[in-house]
Coordinates of C-alpha atoms in Angstrom, one line a residue:
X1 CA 37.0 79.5 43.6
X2 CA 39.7 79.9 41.4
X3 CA 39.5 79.8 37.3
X4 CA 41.0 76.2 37.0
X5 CA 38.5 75.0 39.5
X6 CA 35.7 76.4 37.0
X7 CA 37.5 74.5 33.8
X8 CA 37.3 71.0 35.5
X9 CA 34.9 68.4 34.7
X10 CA 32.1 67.7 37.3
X11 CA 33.3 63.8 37.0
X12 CA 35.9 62.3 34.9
X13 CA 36.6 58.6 33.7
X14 CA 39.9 57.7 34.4
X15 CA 39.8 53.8 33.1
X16 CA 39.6 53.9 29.5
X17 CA 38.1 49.7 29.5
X18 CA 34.9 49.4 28.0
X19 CA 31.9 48.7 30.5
X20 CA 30.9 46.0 28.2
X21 CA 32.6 43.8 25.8
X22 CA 30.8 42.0 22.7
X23 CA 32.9 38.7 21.8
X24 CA 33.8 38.4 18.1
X25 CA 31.9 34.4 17.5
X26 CA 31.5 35.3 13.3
X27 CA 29.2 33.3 11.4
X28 CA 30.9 30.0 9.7
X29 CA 30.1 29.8 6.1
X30 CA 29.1 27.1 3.9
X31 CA 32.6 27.1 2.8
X32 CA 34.6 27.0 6.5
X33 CA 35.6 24.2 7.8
X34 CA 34.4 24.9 11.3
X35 CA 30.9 24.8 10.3
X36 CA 30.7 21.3 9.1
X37 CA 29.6 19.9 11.9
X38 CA 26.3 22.3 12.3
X39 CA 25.6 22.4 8.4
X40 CA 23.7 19.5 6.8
X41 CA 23.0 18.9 2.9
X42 CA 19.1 17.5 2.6
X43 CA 20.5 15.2 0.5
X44 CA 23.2 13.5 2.7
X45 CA 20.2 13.4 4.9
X46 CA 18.0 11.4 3.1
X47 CA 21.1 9.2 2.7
X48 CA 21.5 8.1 6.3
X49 CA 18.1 7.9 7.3
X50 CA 18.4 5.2 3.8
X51 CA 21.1 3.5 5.3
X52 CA 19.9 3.9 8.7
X53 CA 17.0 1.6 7.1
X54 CA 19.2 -1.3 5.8
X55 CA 21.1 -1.4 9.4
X56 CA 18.4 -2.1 11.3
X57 CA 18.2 -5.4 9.7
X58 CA 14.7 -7.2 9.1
X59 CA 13.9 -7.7 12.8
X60 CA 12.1 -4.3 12.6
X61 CA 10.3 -5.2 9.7
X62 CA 8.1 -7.7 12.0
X63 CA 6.8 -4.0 14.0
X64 CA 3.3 -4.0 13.0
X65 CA 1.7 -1.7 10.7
X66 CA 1.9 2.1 13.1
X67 CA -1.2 3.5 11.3
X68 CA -3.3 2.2 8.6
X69 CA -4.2 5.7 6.9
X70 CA -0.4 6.1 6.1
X71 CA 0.4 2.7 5.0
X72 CA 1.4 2.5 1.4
X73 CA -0.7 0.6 -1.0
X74 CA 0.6 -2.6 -2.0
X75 CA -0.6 -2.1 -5.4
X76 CA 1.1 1.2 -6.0
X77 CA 4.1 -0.3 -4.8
X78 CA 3.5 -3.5 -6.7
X79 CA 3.5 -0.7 -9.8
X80 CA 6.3 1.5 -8.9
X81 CA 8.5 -1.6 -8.9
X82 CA 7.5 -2.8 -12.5
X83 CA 8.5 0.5 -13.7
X84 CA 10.9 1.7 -11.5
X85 CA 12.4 -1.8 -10.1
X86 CA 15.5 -0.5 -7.8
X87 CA 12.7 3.0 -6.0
X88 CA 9.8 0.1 -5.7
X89 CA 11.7 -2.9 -4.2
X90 CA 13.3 0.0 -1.6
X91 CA 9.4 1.3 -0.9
X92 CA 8.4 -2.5 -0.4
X93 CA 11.3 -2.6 2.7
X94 CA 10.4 0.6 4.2
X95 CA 6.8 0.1 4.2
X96 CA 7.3 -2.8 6.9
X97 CA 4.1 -4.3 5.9
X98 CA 3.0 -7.4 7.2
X99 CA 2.9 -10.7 4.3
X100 CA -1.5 -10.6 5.5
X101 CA -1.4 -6.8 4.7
X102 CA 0.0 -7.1 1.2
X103 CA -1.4 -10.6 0.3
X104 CA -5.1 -9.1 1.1
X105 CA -4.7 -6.1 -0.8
X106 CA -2.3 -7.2 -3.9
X107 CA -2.0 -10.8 -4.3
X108 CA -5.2 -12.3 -3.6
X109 CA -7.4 -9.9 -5.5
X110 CA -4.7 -10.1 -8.4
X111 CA -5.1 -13.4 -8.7
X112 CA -8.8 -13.6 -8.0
X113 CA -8.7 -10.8 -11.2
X114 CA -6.6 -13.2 -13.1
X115 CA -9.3 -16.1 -12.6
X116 CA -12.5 -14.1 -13.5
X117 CA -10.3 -13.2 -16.9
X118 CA -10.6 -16.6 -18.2
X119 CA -14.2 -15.6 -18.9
X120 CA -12.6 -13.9 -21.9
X121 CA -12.4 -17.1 -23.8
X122 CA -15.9 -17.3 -24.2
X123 CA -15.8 -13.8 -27.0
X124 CA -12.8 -15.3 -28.6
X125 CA -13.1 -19.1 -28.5
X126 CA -16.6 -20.8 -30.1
X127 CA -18.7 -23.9 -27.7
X128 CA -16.6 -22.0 -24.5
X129 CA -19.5 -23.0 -21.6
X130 CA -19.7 -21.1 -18.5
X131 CA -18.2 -24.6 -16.9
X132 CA -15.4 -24.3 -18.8
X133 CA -15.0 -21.0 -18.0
X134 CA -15.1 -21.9 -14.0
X135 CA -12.9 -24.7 -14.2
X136 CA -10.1 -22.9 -16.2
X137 CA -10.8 -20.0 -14.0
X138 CA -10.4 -22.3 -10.8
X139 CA -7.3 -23.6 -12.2
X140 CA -6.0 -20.3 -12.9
X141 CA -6.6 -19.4 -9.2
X142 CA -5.1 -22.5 -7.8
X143 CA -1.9 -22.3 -9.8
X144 CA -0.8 -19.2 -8.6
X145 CA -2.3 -19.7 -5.4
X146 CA -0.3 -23.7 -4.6
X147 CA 2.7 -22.2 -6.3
X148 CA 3.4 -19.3 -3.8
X149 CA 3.4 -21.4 -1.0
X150 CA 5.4 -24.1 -3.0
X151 CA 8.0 -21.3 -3.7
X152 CA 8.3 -21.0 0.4
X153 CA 8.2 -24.5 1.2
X154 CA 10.6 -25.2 -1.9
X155 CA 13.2 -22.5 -1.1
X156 CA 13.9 -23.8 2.8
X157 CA 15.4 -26.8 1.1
X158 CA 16.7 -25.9 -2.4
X159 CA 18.2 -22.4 -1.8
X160 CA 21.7 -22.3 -0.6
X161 CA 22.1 -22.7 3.2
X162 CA 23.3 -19.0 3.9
X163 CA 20.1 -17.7 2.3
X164 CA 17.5 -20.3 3.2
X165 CA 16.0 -17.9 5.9
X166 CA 14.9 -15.1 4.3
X167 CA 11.5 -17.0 2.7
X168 CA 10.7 -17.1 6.7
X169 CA 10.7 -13.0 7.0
X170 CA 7.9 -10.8 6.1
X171 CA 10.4 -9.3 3.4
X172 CA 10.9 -12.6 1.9
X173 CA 7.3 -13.5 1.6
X174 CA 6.4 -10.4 0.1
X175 CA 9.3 -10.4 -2.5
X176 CA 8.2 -13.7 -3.5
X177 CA 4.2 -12.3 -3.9
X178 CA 4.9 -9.1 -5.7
X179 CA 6.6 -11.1 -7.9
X180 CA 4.0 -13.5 -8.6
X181 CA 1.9 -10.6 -8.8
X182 CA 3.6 -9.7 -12.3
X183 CA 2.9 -13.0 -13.7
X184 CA -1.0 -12.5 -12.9
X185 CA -0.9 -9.5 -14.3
X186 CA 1.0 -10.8 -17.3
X187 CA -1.4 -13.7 -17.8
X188 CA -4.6 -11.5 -17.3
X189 CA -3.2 -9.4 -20.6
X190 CA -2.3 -12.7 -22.0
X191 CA -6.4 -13.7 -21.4
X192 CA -7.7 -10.6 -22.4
X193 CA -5.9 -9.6 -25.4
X194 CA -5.0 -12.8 -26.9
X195 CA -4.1 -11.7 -30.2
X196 CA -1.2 -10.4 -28.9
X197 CA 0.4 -13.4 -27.1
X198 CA 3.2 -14.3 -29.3
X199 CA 4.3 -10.7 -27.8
X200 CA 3.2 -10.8 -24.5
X201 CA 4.5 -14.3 -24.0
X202 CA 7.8 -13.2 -23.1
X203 CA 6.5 -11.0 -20.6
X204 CA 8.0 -13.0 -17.7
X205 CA 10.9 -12.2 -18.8
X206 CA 10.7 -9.0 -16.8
X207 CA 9.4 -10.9 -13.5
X208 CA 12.9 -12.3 -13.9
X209 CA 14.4 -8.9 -14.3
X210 CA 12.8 -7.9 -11.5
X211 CA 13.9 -10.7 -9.1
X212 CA 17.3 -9.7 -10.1
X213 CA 17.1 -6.1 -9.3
X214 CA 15.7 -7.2 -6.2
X215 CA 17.4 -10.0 -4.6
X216 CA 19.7 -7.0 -2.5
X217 CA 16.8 -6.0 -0.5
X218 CA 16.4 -9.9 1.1
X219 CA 20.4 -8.8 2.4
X220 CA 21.3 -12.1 1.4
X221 CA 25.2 -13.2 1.5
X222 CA 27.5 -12.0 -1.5
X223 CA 28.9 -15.1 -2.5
X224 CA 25.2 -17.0 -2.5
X225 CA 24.1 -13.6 -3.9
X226 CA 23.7 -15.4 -7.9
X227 CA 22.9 -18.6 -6.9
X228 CA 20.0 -17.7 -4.1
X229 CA 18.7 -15.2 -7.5
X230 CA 18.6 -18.3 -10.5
X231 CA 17.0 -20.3 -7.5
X232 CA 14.2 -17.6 -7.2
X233 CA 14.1 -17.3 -10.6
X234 CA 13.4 -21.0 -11.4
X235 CA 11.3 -21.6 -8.6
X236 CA 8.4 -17.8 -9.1
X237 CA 8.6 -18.9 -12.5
X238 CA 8.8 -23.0 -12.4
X239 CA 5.9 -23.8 -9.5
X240 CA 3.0 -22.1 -11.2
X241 CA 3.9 -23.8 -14.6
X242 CA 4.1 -27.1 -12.4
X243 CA 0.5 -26.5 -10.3
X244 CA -1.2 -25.7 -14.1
X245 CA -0.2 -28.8 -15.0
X246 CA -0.8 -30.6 -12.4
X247 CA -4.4 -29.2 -12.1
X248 CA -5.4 -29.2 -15.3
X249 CA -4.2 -32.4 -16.2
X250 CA -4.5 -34.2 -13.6
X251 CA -7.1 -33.3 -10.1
X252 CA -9.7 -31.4 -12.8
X253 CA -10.3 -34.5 -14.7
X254 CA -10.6 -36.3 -11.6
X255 CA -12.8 -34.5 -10.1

């Protein structure tokens, strides 16, 4: 065995590639174009699923209620849209309640409210009987109750043709009870605080606010968009004042 054999390496490498190679796939930051498509803002989100809601049109607002425990109270939304009109008339769509859901727990009970709070005249107003108190309180409940279905009935005729159909969907029905709703409300302070009814007078004012912030969510045409509002307007505002009179001047003294 010679000295050179001693020097050599039990094995040598002779192929300098890498047994393994690690391709370079770097991170895309916020800022890199390449990462757009994997990167989503919360907000922009929220956005589609929002529009995502007006696309799918009213058919899916006939779907039944999916579970009673997380259905939103009518009343709350009823509240959120007399503060907040544009957030409440948008919780009102995605709710999807059905018109017996929200008339059952807001409407009726509203009114039914605005009825017993004719009692009030008898603290106020001097030789008030408890029959005056049940026919005024009758009439109360009969006004509001007559005029909602007048403002259905009324609407399929005298609303323009493009926008006649929406008092037939859920949607419609509801818009036109929430609003109704405010007047009870409005006439219930009215009863109960009458002192202050030079002021609260003008409270329907804001019903007719309301109907204009939310005519949008009833997707009705753009150029019937005014006219199918003033119509609203004339009708959530005219038919109770038409059913008071009309029962208190007329089938109460008949009866």
């Amino acid at each position: 065995m010679t000295d050179n054999d001693i020097d050599r390496p039990l094995y040598s490498i002779e192929d300098d590639t890498p047994l393994y190679k690690l391709e370079d796939d770097p991170v895309p930051s916020p800022g890199d174009s390449d990462g757009e498509d994997t990167l989503y803002d919360e907000d922009d989100v929220e956005e589609d699923e929002e529009y995502a809601d007006d696309e799918a049109g009213d058919d899916a607002l006939d779907e039944p209620d999916s579970d009673v425990a997380k259905t939103p109270s009518p009343l709350a939304i009823l509240l959120r849209t007399m503060f907040t009109p544009v957030e409440g008339w948008k919780a009102l769509k995605r709710a999807r309640l059905k018109t017996e859901t929200f008339a059952s727990r807001c409407f009726y009970p509203l009114i039914g409210v605005c009825a017993v709070s004719e009692i009030a005249r008898m603290f106020y107003e001097a030789n008030v009987t408890f029959g005056d108190w049940a026919k005024d309180g009758l009439c109360t409940f009969m006004t509001f109750f007559f005029g909602y279905f007048s403002v259905i009935l009324a609407g399929g005729t005298l609303l323009p043709a493009k926008s006649r159909e929406v008092l037939k969907k859920d949607i419609g029905k509801q818009f036109v009870m929430l609003a109704m709703s405010t007047l009870a409300l409005f006439w219930t302070l009215i009863q109960i605080m009458p002192m202050f009814e030079p002021v609260l007078v003008f409270l329907p004012l804001w019903t007719i606010y309301l109907v204009y912030k939310g005519v949008r969510i009833l997707r009705v045409p753009k150029d019937v968009e005014n006219s199918t509002t003033g119509l609203l307007c004339m009708l959530i505002i005219g038919m109770p004042v038409l059913w008071n009179w009309l029962v208190s001047e007329v089938l109460l003294p008949l009866a």
